[in-house]
XYZ file of C-alpha atoms in Angstrom:
375
model
C -9.622 -15.498 59.339
C -12.140 -18.255 59.944
C -12.067 -21.514 58.028
C -15.361 -20.578 56.336
C -13.976 -17.213 55.325
C -10.820 -18.852 53.967
C -12.950 -21.199 51.875
C -14.959 -18.247 50.532
C -11.814 -16.316 49.636
C -10.300 -19.417 48.020
C -13.433 -20.031 45.995
C -13.476 -16.394 44.911
C -9.848 -16.525 43.812
C -10.485 -19.758 41.906
C -13.431 -18.174 40.140
C -11.331 -15.091 39.303
C -8.526 -17.250 37.954
C -11.031 -19.213 35.854
C -12.467 -15.981 34.432
C -8.999 -14.660 33.644
C -8.040 -17.940 31.969
C -11.269 -17.864 29.939
C -10.700 -14.254 28.847
C -7.080 -15.035 27.997
C -8.098 -18.080 25.969
C -10.733 -16.070 24.114
C -8.199 -13.316 23.394
C -5.639 -15.821 22.151
C -8.288 -17.441 19.962
C -9.264 -14.052 18.497
C -5.613 -13.188 17.899
C -4.832 -16.410 16.022
C -4.210 -15.719 12.344
C -3.577 -18.268 9.623
C -2.548 -17.279 6.092
C -2.023 -19.193 2.863
C -1.015 -17.815 -0.546
C -1.659 -19.442 -3.923
C -1.029 -18.467 -7.532
C -4.222 -19.004 -9.537
C -6.150 -17.077 -12.200
C -2.985 -15.217 -13.104
C -2.551 -13.599 -9.693
C -1.639 -14.276 -6.069
C -4.602 -15.241 -3.911
C -4.177 -14.814 -0.160
C -6.523 -16.502 2.296
C -6.456 -15.187 5.862
C -8.507 -16.809 8.618
C -8.735 -15.289 12.086
C -9.836 -16.694 15.410
C -9.755 -20.404 14.606
C -7.664 -23.223 15.996
C -4.588 -23.826 13.809
C -5.700 -27.292 12.712
C -9.158 -25.968 11.763
C -7.707 -23.065 9.784
C -5.170 -25.299 8.026
C -7.851 -27.771 6.961
C -10.080 -24.967 5.690
C -7.335 -23.249 3.688
C -6.182 -26.597 2.269
C -9.714 -27.274 1.007
C -9.968 -23.739 -0.353
C -6.645 -24.122 -2.136
C -7.728 -27.404 -3.708
C -10.985 -25.819 -4.891
C -9.174 -22.829 -6.420
C -6.698 -25.073 -8.208
C -9.529 -27.163 -9.634
C -11.387 -24.063 -10.840
C -8.187 -22.611 -12.314
C -7.660 -25.809 -14.294
C -11.257 -26.355 -15.379
C -12.077 -22.717 -16.201
C -8.880 -21.873 -18.082
C -9.712 -21.140 -21.699
C -6.191 -21.479 -23.070
C -4.441 -24.352 -21.311
C -4.993 -27.989 -22.332
C -6.704 -30.389 -19.978
C -9.425 -28.073 -18.694
C -13.160 -28.450 -19.169
C -13.572 -24.958 -20.634
C -10.944 -25.683 -23.276
C -12.801 -28.853 -24.232
C -16.061 -26.918 -24.402
C -14.552 -24.284 -26.682
C -13.292 -27.020 -28.999
C -16.759 -28.592 -29.081
C -18.422 -25.257 -29.844
C -16.011 -24.633 -32.713
C -16.971 -28.032 -34.153
C -20.691 -27.450 -33.696
C -21.001 -30.074 -30.960
C -22.661 -30.022 -27.544
C -20.699 -31.015 -24.437
C -21.772 -32.058 -20.958
C -19.804 -30.116 -18.325
C -19.633 -30.312 -14.531
C -22.202 -28.530 -12.396
C -19.865 -25.763 -11.281
C -18.998 -24.725 -14.830
C -22.634 -24.950 -15.916
C -23.599 -22.650 -13.030
C -20.871 -20.110 -13.785
C -21.839 -20.064 -17.467
C -25.451 -19.373 -16.534
C -24.314 -16.605 -14.237
C -22.015 -15.127 -16.878
C -24.837 -15.241 -19.390
C -27.143 -13.369 -17.027
C -24.536 -10.747 -16.153
C -23.737 -10.213 -19.813
C -27.431 -9.815 -20.541
C -27.826 -7.250 -17.746
C -24.842 -5.274 -19.013
C -26.256 -5.054 -22.522
C -23.320 -7.109 -23.800
C -20.614 -4.748 -22.505
C -19.414 -7.629 -20.351
C -19.224 -10.628 -22.662
C -17.115 -13.752 -21.964
C -17.889 -15.055 -25.477
C -15.193 -12.847 -27.109
C -12.312 -15.167 -26.275
C -11.009 -15.192 -29.848
C -10.704 -11.422 -29.682
C -8.808 -11.706 -26.379
C -6.464 -14.225 -27.991
C -5.999 -12.060 -31.082
C -4.763 -9.194 -28.908
C -2.519 -11.553 -26.944
C -4.177 -10.941 -23.586
C -4.907 -14.631 -23.039
C -1.465 -15.251 -21.513
C -0.355 -14.420 -17.983
C 2.349 -12.103 -19.369
C 1.521 -8.978 -21.409
C 1.830 -9.231 -25.206
C 4.535 -7.475 -27.190
C 4.786 -6.096 -30.711
C 2.145 -4.402 -32.824
C -1.626 -4.537 -32.303
C -3.664 -6.931 -34.464
C -4.515 -6.147 -38.054
C -7.746 -4.180 -38.429
C -9.100 -6.715 -40.917
C -8.678 -9.544 -38.420
C -10.531 -7.585 -35.755
C -13.305 -6.742 -38.201
C -13.677 -10.401 -39.170
C -14.155 -11.457 -35.547
C -16.683 -8.689 -34.935
C -18.588 -9.718 -38.063
C -19.010 -13.225 -36.617
C -20.836 -11.623 -33.638
C -20.019 -14.101 -30.851
C -22.286 -13.422 -27.850
C -23.138 -15.110 -24.574
C -26.732 -15.074 -25.838
C -25.606 -17.721 -28.351
C -25.153 -20.253 -25.524
C -27.808 -22.840 -24.807
C -27.816 -24.997 -21.683
C -29.909 -28.056 -21.094
C -29.005 -28.954 -17.524
C -25.238 -29.443 -17.742
C -25.148 -29.892 -21.521
C -23.858 -26.806 -23.312
C -23.951 -25.873 -26.975
C -23.808 -22.673 -28.990
C -25.809 -21.488 -31.944
C -22.692 -19.635 -33.112
C -19.400 -21.534 -33.647
C -17.491 -18.243 -33.331
C -18.136 -18.236 -29.561
C -14.923 -18.844 -27.614
C -15.459 -18.561 -23.883
C -12.946 -16.705 -21.714
C -14.109 -16.274 -18.113
C -11.278 -13.953 -17.101
C -13.662 -11.004 -16.702
C -15.338 -12.539 -13.654
C -13.657 -15.854 -12.841
C -11.965 -14.478 -9.723
C -15.213 -13.150 -8.344
C -17.106 -16.359 -9.035
C -14.291 -18.487 -7.592
C -13.927 -16.449 -4.397
C -17.696 -16.568 -3.901
C -17.450 -20.368 -4.002
C -14.523 -20.410 -1.591
C -16.361 -18.114 0.837
C -19.408 -20.395 0.721
C -17.207 -23.408 1.456
C -15.538 -21.643 4.395
C -18.911 -20.711 5.867
C -20.062 -24.318 5.514
C -16.993 -25.349 7.525
C -17.921 -22.955 10.318
C -15.296 -20.302 9.565
C -16.585 -16.947 10.785
C -13.827 -14.407 10.058
C -11.750 -14.488 6.885
C -10.575 -12.394 3.972
C -9.947 -13.641 0.436
C -7.657 -11.341 -1.515
C -7.019 -12.009 -5.204
C -4.604 -9.336 -6.374
C -6.538 -6.584 -4.601
C -10.007 -7.975 -5.336
C -11.450 -8.890 -1.961
C -14.257 -10.912 -0.349
C -14.607 -10.659 3.421
C -16.315 -12.737 6.089
C -16.973 -11.500 9.594
C -14.536 -8.978 11.019
C -10.835 -8.303 11.565
C -10.809 -8.823 15.312
C -12.757 -5.987 16.920
C -12.978 -3.878 13.748
C -14.216 -4.278 10.167
C -11.928 -5.417 7.379
C -10.410 -2.320 5.786
C -9.441 -2.461 2.106
C -7.529 0.134 0.079
C -8.382 1.141 -3.490
C -5.167 1.483 -5.429
C -4.157 4.774 -7.016
C -3.632 3.941 -10.714
C -1.234 6.831 -11.278
C 1.204 6.654 -8.361
C 2.257 4.110 -5.765
C -0.324 4.299 -3.006
C -4.063 4.300 -2.459
C -6.862 6.609 -3.528
C -9.039 5.763 -0.535
C -9.977 2.969 1.831
C -13.278 1.215 2.454
C -14.358 -0.635 5.604
C -16.223 -3.733 4.484
C -19.182 -5.197 6.302
C -19.375 -8.983 6.713
C -20.157 -10.622 3.397
C -19.160 -7.695 1.196
C -16.772 -7.728 -1.755
C -14.722 -4.991 -3.431
C -13.474 -5.514 -6.997
C -11.479 -3.213 -9.258
C -10.964 -3.393 -13.006
C -8.141 -1.237 -14.358
C -5.928 -0.762 -17.398
C -2.786 0.189 -15.478
C -1.283 -3.296 -15.046
C -2.013 -5.482 -18.086
C -1.176 -3.553 -21.221
C 1.448 -3.155 -23.934
C 2.797 -0.149 -25.782
C 3.507 0.241 -29.474
C 4.877 3.376 -31.116
C 3.993 5.457 -28.062
C 0.400 4.196 -27.778
C -0.870 2.116 -24.877
C -3.234 -0.820 -25.429
C -4.913 -2.189 -22.281
C -6.421 -5.637 -21.758
C -10.046 -4.546 -21.270
C -11.649 -4.912 -24.697
C -14.849 -3.305 -25.935
C -16.977 -6.061 -27.560
C -18.582 -3.428 -29.798
C -15.374 -2.142 -31.396
C -12.867 -4.922 -30.801
C -10.371 -2.438 -29.351
C -9.128 -1.715 -25.814
C -11.105 0.767 -23.757
C -9.901 4.321 -23.317
C -10.777 7.248 -21.059
C -11.341 5.035 -17.986
C -8.333 4.033 -15.858
C -10.105 2.037 -13.166
C -13.534 1.130 -11.823
C -14.146 -0.217 -8.315
C -17.421 -1.876 -7.351
C -18.568 -2.648 -3.796
C -21.236 -5.324 -3.564
C -22.320 -8.422 -1.664
C -21.690 -10.628 -4.724
C -18.109 -11.073 -5.928
C -19.040 -12.379 -9.387
C -21.354 -9.439 -10.035
C -18.847 -6.907 -8.689
C -16.111 -8.383 -10.878
C -18.242 -8.415 -14.037
C -19.675 -4.958 -13.365
C -16.220 -3.413 -12.931
C -15.392 -4.640 -16.444
C -18.719 -3.589 -17.966
C -18.551 -0.077 -16.491
C -15.016 0.358 -17.827
C -16.373 -0.455 -21.284
C -19.450 1.749 -20.815
C -17.241 4.803 -20.412
C -17.637 8.131 -18.603
C -21.132 8.909 -19.897
C -23.065 5.641 -19.950
C -21.730 3.893 -16.843
C -24.489 5.070 -14.443
C -27.169 3.461 -16.626
C -25.226 0.204 -16.898
C -24.543 0.125 -13.150
C -28.256 0.484 -12.435
C -29.079 -2.229 -14.977
C -26.599 -4.628 -13.364
C -27.906 -3.935 -9.877
C -24.759 -2.407 -8.355
C -25.061 0.821 -6.410
C -21.581 1.505 -4.955
C -19.117 2.471 -7.709
C -15.931 4.542 -7.911
C -14.638 5.469 -11.379
C -11.277 7.096 -12.128
C -10.865 8.659 -15.559
C -7.645 9.039 -17.528
C -7.530 12.690 -16.447
C -7.547 11.639 -12.773
C -11.135 12.688 -12.067
C -12.948 10.760 -9.342
C -16.603 9.937 -9.856
C -18.642 7.987 -7.331
C -22.203 6.963 -6.703
C -23.745 8.262 -3.463
C -23.520 4.804 -1.878
C -19.792 4.553 -2.629
C -19.052 8.149 -1.651
C -20.519 7.463 1.784
C -18.084 4.581 2.293
C -14.841 6.153 1.039
C -12.269 7.235 3.617
C -9.135 9.182 2.591
C -5.891 7.348 3.229
C -4.019 10.600 3.771
C -5.310 14.039 4.617
C -7.732 14.049 1.685
C -8.642 12.327 -1.570
C -6.176 12.920 -4.439
C -8.847 14.811 -6.442
C -12.285 16.316 -5.855
C -15.012 13.690 -5.747
C -17.903 14.122 -8.159
C -21.093 12.455 -6.901
C -23.037 10.785 -9.711
C -26.532 9.512 -8.884
C -27.761 6.396 -10.625
C -30.912 6.424 -12.746
C -33.826 4.214 -11.872
C -33.132 0.707 -13.112
C -35.164 -0.320 -16.126
C -36.705 -3.749 -16.640
C -33.972 -6.310 -17.400
C -33.501 -7.074 -21.097
C -35.325 -10.149 -22.345
C -32.261 -11.930 -23.682
C -32.134 -15.069 -21.540
C -32.166 -18.103 -23.812
C -33.487 -21.592 -23.052
C -32.091 -22.998 -19.851
C -30.476 -19.700 -18.893
C -32.715 -18.445 -16.094
C -31.695 -15.238 -14.366
C -31.817 -16.741 -10.886
C -29.095 -19.366 -11.377
C -26.910 -19.502 -8.268
C -23.254 -20.361 -7.957
């Protein structure tokens, strides 16, 4: 072999080695997984980041954890020291209070979502939540509240439409309003965390709050795949592959409830009656907005088996799976197209329910409560 040929072969081998090292480095980068788990908003929140250097992923999850802890403290309606608790005290006394920008934004968003739902999702019924004992992280015990107490709270008619915001200054025209953001706090918080991760250059991540999920990017060379829990037995009803930026949220009455004299009382309350919802076991909503998916899952549970398609259309969600207390599965066409059986088939026949054409949004936005407020 000539000297020139040896140099050519050597150069070729060097180039091949460089390519192999580059491919190996890229594969190792893609395979890197960093996970952190926190306990906030009454549940375990897992953050998984893929394909980032360990120091980058650690810094991002540390910032996300700090943000979640701050939101848990400031948005908690029942623990002292939080901004929301101070706001509720001010409302009860007829005073206005200036809050931070994040809380002001989430209140605007909650007001808009409540308006779109026709009041079926309403964070202003915190006193009713407390009366039933569902304000604590552990389920209540004993008998349900007295009917007269429930009737008195309903007569006071606390509504999110009672809130008025002037910039970051909040007041209420009704002192009976007691804000409890539990119906969509997880969704709003995970939306904020996802935005922060994107700002830090994180491309592929999943945020899982007790089965409610926001995803970014992909899981390696495939989409993130999320299971929808079977509310009757241990296992899953179906799985959904999520596109980048999508969120899947489920509201159900199979975890937080108490029983008294053979009757079950679940934590999802109907603002119209003051009592826990019946007939619906769980509602799952697939959307690109975690706060809206979270709030809609609650509102559709309250709407019930007949009215939920109208409410879904009004709230702007198109992919919904509802499971009734009899085990029936009802899905919109958009959700049905995304469901994949976990086993050989779905646990029950799937009824496809088309959504009606959305009507004009209700004109219930008060001063300073524009519908386009962003988190």
